[in-house]
Structures are given as structure tokens and as C-alpha cells.
Amino acid sequence: MITVAVAAVLVAIAVPSFRNITLSNRLNAAASEMVDSINTARMEAIKRNNYAQFCSNNSTENGSDTLGAQCTTAGTGAAVLLQDATKKTVFIAHAPEIKVTAPLQFSGDLKAVRFNGQGMGVEPDGTALGSSVVVDICTDKLSSDNHRQIFVIGGTIVQTQKSKGTCP
């Protein structure tokens, strides 16, 4: 009987902790996938000395040119790039394999980032990125560190940060 009581206490402690670890790992994996897409867009832009873009989930955020239009069909978080100098041929270089599904979700829209041949990231209209969040993935099932925010600092440095806040 004592063994059953001890086992019940251990299970009562372990299950919530295991759930938190699992959710935290899912947040980290989803954030890593988005960072991979951003880095792929940047590397392909440098490698081909042409433009590449990390796509937003909001079509108006992507821009209305050929590269922005391809983002609409490529999907959220994809890295698309121009293949030739005519700016007409576009292909998908990377599409995220880990989908952000419940209980994870995006907090707001992803910010589209367009990289030039030197690897400098700007908004699709050419303005500087500033210091705003590019991607914010969250869950309301964790009480702390429930956001993973991704920034592109100075147009070149990709940084991930944990934070706490409400998740819509």
C-alpha cells in the first residue's frame, strides 16, 4: 500500500513537469525551424548574389512584387528566392517542416525579411528592420517562458529570446 501511495505522489509530480518540458521543447523546435528559414534565406541571397525573402503569414506583409507574390504560395516561414537576374523566376529554398499547431501559435503576424546579395535584411519595401520581433511563437499552456521571440538585429544577426506574456 505504501508503494502505491509513493507511486501516486511521484506520478502527480512527474506528469505536469513532463508536460512542461514537452511544451518547452516544442516551442524551441518551432523557433529553431523559423531561425533555419531565416538563415537559409540569408545564405541563399549571399550565395546567389540576389534577393531572397523569409515569408510572412500575412500576404500584404510580403510585398506585391514577384518575390512577395511567391511567398503567398510558399507558405508561412518559407524562404523563397529569385533564381535569375530577370527577377521573374522564383523558387522555394526552404519550407518549414515543423508546423506551428495547437497548443502552439503565432502571436501576431510574422515579419517578412528580404535579404540582398550582401546578406543584409530589410523589409520588402526596402526600409530598415529596426528592433521589432520577426517571429513570436507562444503557448498559453505554460505559465513562464511561454514565448519564443526571434529578432533580426542590424539586418544580419538572428537572435532568439524567451519571454513571458499572454498568448492570444
CSV table of C-alpha atoms in Angstrom, one decimal:
chain,number,residue,atom,x,y,z
A,1,MET,CA,0.0,0.0,0.0
A,2,ILE,CA,2.8,2.4,0.8
A,3,THR,CA,4.4,1.6,-2.6
A,4,VAL,CA,1.2,2.6,-4.3
A,5,ALA,CA,1.0,5.8,-2.4
A,6,VAL,CA,4.6,6.7,-3.2
A,7,ALA,CA,4.0,5.9,-6.8
A,8,ALA,CA,0.9,8.1,-6.9
A,9,VAL,CA,2.8,11.0,-5.4
A,10,LEU,CA,5.6,10.6,-7.9
A,11,VAL,CA,3.2,10.4,-10.8
A,12,ALA,CA,1.4,13.5,-9.6
A,13,ILE,CA,4.6,15.4,-9.5
A,14,ALA,CA,6.1,14.0,-12.7
A,15,VAL,CA,3.2,14.4,-15.2
A,16,PRO,CA,2.9,18.2,-15.0
A,17,SER,CA,6.7,18.6,-15.1
A,18,PHE,CA,6.9,16.3,-18.1
A,19,ARG,CA,4.1,18.2,-19.9
A,20,ASN,CA,6.0,21.5,-19.3
A,21,ILE,CA,9.2,20.0,-20.7
A,22,THR,CA,7.4,18.7,-23.7
A,23,LEU,CA,5.8,22.1,-24.5
A,24,SER,CA,9.1,23.9,-23.9
A,25,ASN,CA,10.8,21.6,-26.3
A,26,ARG,CA,8.1,22.1,-28.9
A,27,LEU,CA,8.5,25.8,-28.6
A,28,ASN,CA,12.2,25.5,-29.0
A,29,ALA,CA,11.9,23.2,-32.1
A,30,ALA,CA,9.4,25.5,-33.8
A,31,ALA,CA,11.6,28.6,-33.1
A,32,SER,CA,14.7,26.7,-34.4
A,33,GLU,CA,12.8,25.9,-37.6
A,34,MET,CA,11.9,29.5,-38.1
A,35,VAL,CA,15.6,30.5,-37.5
A,36,ASP,CA,16.6,27.9,-40.1
A,37,SER,CA,14.3,29.5,-42.6
A,38,ILE,CA,15.7,33.0,-41.9
A,39,ASN,CA,19.3,31.8,-42.1
A,40,THR,CA,18.5,29.8,-45.3
A,41,ALA,CA,17.1,33.0,-47.0
A,42,ARG,CA,20.1,34.9,-46.0
A,43,MET,CA,22.6,32.3,-47.1
A,44,GLU,CA,20.9,31.8,-50.4
A,45,ALA,CA,20.9,35.5,-51.1
A,46,ILE,CA,24.6,35.7,-50.4
A,47,LYS,CA,25.4,32.5,-52.4
A,48,ARG,CA,23.5,33.7,-55.5
A,49,ASN,CA,24.2,37.4,-55.0
A,50,ASN,CA,20.4,38.0,-55.4
A,51,TYR,CA,17.4,38.7,-53.3
A,52,ALA,CA,15.8,36.1,-51.0
A,53,GLN,CA,12.9,36.5,-48.6
A,54,PHE,CA,11.7,35.0,-45.4
A,55,CYS,CA,7.9,34.9,-45.9
A,56,SER,CA,5.2,36.3,-43.6
A,57,ASN,CA,1.9,34.6,-42.9
A,58,ASN,CA,0.2,37.9,-44.0
A,59,SER,CA,0.3,38.4,-47.8
A,60,THR,CA,0.3,42.2,-47.5
A,61,GLU,CA,3.5,42.0,-45.4
A,62,ASN,CA,5.3,40.1,-48.2
A,63,GLY,CA,5.2,42.8,-50.8
A,64,SER,CA,3.5,42.8,-54.2
A,65,ASP,CA,6.5,42.1,-56.5
A,66,THR,CA,7.4,38.7,-57.9
A,67,LEU,CA,9.2,37.6,-54.8
A,68,GLY,CA,6.4,38.7,-52.5
A,69,ALA,CA,3.8,37.0,-54.6
A,70,GLN,CA,5.6,33.7,-54.4
A,71,CYS,CA,5.6,33.9,-50.6
A,72,THR,CA,1.8,33.6,-50.8
A,73,THR,CA,2.0,30.2,-52.3
A,74,ALA,CA,5.1,29.1,-50.5
A,75,GLY,CA,3.6,29.4,-47.0
A,76,THR,CA,4.4,30.8,-43.6
A,77,GLY,CA,8.0,30.9,-42.7
A,78,ALA,CA,9.3,29.7,-46.1
A,79,ALA,CA,12.5,31.1,-47.6
A,80,VAL,CA,12.0,31.9,-51.3
A,81,LEU,CA,14.5,33.4,-53.7
A,82,LEU,CA,15.0,34.8,-57.2
A,83,GLN,CA,16.8,32.4,-59.4
A,84,ASP,CA,17.9,34.8,-62.2
A,85,ALA,CA,18.7,38.4,-62.8
A,86,THR,CA,15.4,39.0,-64.7
A,87,LYS,CA,13.5,38.8,-61.4
A,88,LYS,CA,10.9,36.6,-63.0
A,89,THR,CA,12.0,33.0,-61.9
A,90,VAL,CA,11.4,32.3,-58.2
A,91,PHE,CA,11.7,29.0,-56.3
A,92,ILE,CA,11.3,27.8,-52.7
A,93,ALA,CA,14.6,27.2,-51.0
A,94,HIS,CA,13.2,26.1,-47.6
A,95,ALA,CA,9.8,25.4,-46.3
A,96,PRO,CA,9.5,24.7,-42.6
A,97,GLU,CA,8.9,21.1,-41.7
A,98,ILE,CA,7.7,21.7,-38.2
A,99,LYS,CA,4.3,23.3,-38.3
A,100,VAL,CA,3.1,25.6,-35.5
A,101,THR,CA,0.0,23.7,-34.4
A,102,ALA,CA,-2.1,23.8,-31.2
A,103,PRO,CA,-1.2,24.4,-28.4
A,104,LEU,CA,1.5,26.5,-30.1
A,105,GLN,CA,0.5,29.5,-32.1
A,106,PHE,CA,2.0,32.7,-33.6
A,107,SER,CA,1.5,35.8,-31.6
A,108,GLY,CA,0.7,38.3,-34.3
A,109,ASP,CA,1.9,38.2,-37.9
A,110,LEU,CA,5.4,37.1,-38.9
A,111,LYS,CA,7.5,40.0,-40.3
A,112,ALA,CA,8.8,39.4,-43.8
A,113,VAL,CA,12.5,39.9,-44.2
A,114,ARG,CA,14.1,40.4,-47.6
A,115,PHE,CA,17.9,39.8,-47.9
A,116,ASN,CA,20.1,41.3,-50.6
A,117,GLY,CA,23.2,39.7,-52.1
A,118,GLN,CA,25.3,41.0,-49.3
A,119,GLY,CA,23.1,39.3,-46.7
A,120,MET,CA,21.6,42.5,-45.3
A,121,GLY,CA,17.9,42.0,-44.2
A,122,VAL,CA,15.3,44.7,-44.8
A,123,GLU,CA,11.6,44.9,-45.0
A,124,PRO,CA,10.2,44.1,-48.5
A,125,ASP,CA,9.7,47.8,-49.2
A,126,GLY,CA,13.4,48.4,-48.5
A,127,THR,CA,13.1,50.1,-45.1
A,128,ALA,CA,15.3,49.0,-42.2
A,129,LEU,CA,14.0,46.3,-39.9
A,130,GLY,CA,14.6,48.1,-36.6
A,131,SER,CA,14.5,46.0,-33.5
A,132,SER,CA,11.0,44.6,-33.7
A,133,VAL,CA,10.1,40.9,-33.4
A,134,VAL,CA,10.2,39.0,-36.6
A,135,VAL,CA,8.5,35.8,-35.3
A,136,ASP,CA,6.8,35.3,-31.9
A,137,ILE,CA,5.7,31.7,-31.1
A,138,CYS,CA,3.8,31.1,-27.9
A,139,THR,CA,1.5,28.8,-25.9
A,140,ASP,CA,-0.9,29.5,-23.2
A,141,LYS,CA,-0.3,26.1,-21.6
A,142,LEU,CA,2.9,27.3,-19.9
A,143,SER,CA,3.0,29.9,-17.0
A,144,SER,CA,6.5,31.2,-17.6
A,145,ASP,CA,8.8,31.4,-20.6
A,146,ASN,CA,5.8,30.7,-22.9
A,147,HIS,CA,7.1,32.9,-25.8
A,148,ARG,CA,10.0,32.4,-28.2
A,149,GLN,CA,10.7,35.6,-30.0
A,150,ILE,CA,13.0,35.8,-33.0
A,151,PHE,CA,14.7,39.1,-34.0
A,152,VAL,CA,17.0,40.0,-36.9
A,153,ILE,CA,19.3,42.6,-35.4
A,154,GLY,CA,21.0,45.1,-37.6
A,155,GLY,CA,19.7,43.2,-40.6
A,156,THR,CA,22.1,40.3,-40.2
A,157,ILE,CA,22.2,38.8,-36.7
A,158,VAL,CA,19.4,36.3,-35.8
A,159,GLN,CA,18.6,36.2,-32.1
A,160,THR,CA,16.1,34.1,-30.2
A,161,GLN,CA,14.8,35.1,-26.8
A,162,LYS,CA,12.5,33.5,-24.2
A,163,SER,CA,9.8,35.7,-22.6
A,164,LYS,CA,6.7,35.5,-20.6
A,165,GLY,CA,3.3,37.0,-21.6
A,166,THR,CA,-0.2,36.4,-22.6
A,167,CYS,CA,-0.7,34.2,-25.7
A,168,PRO,CA,-3.7,35.2,-27.9
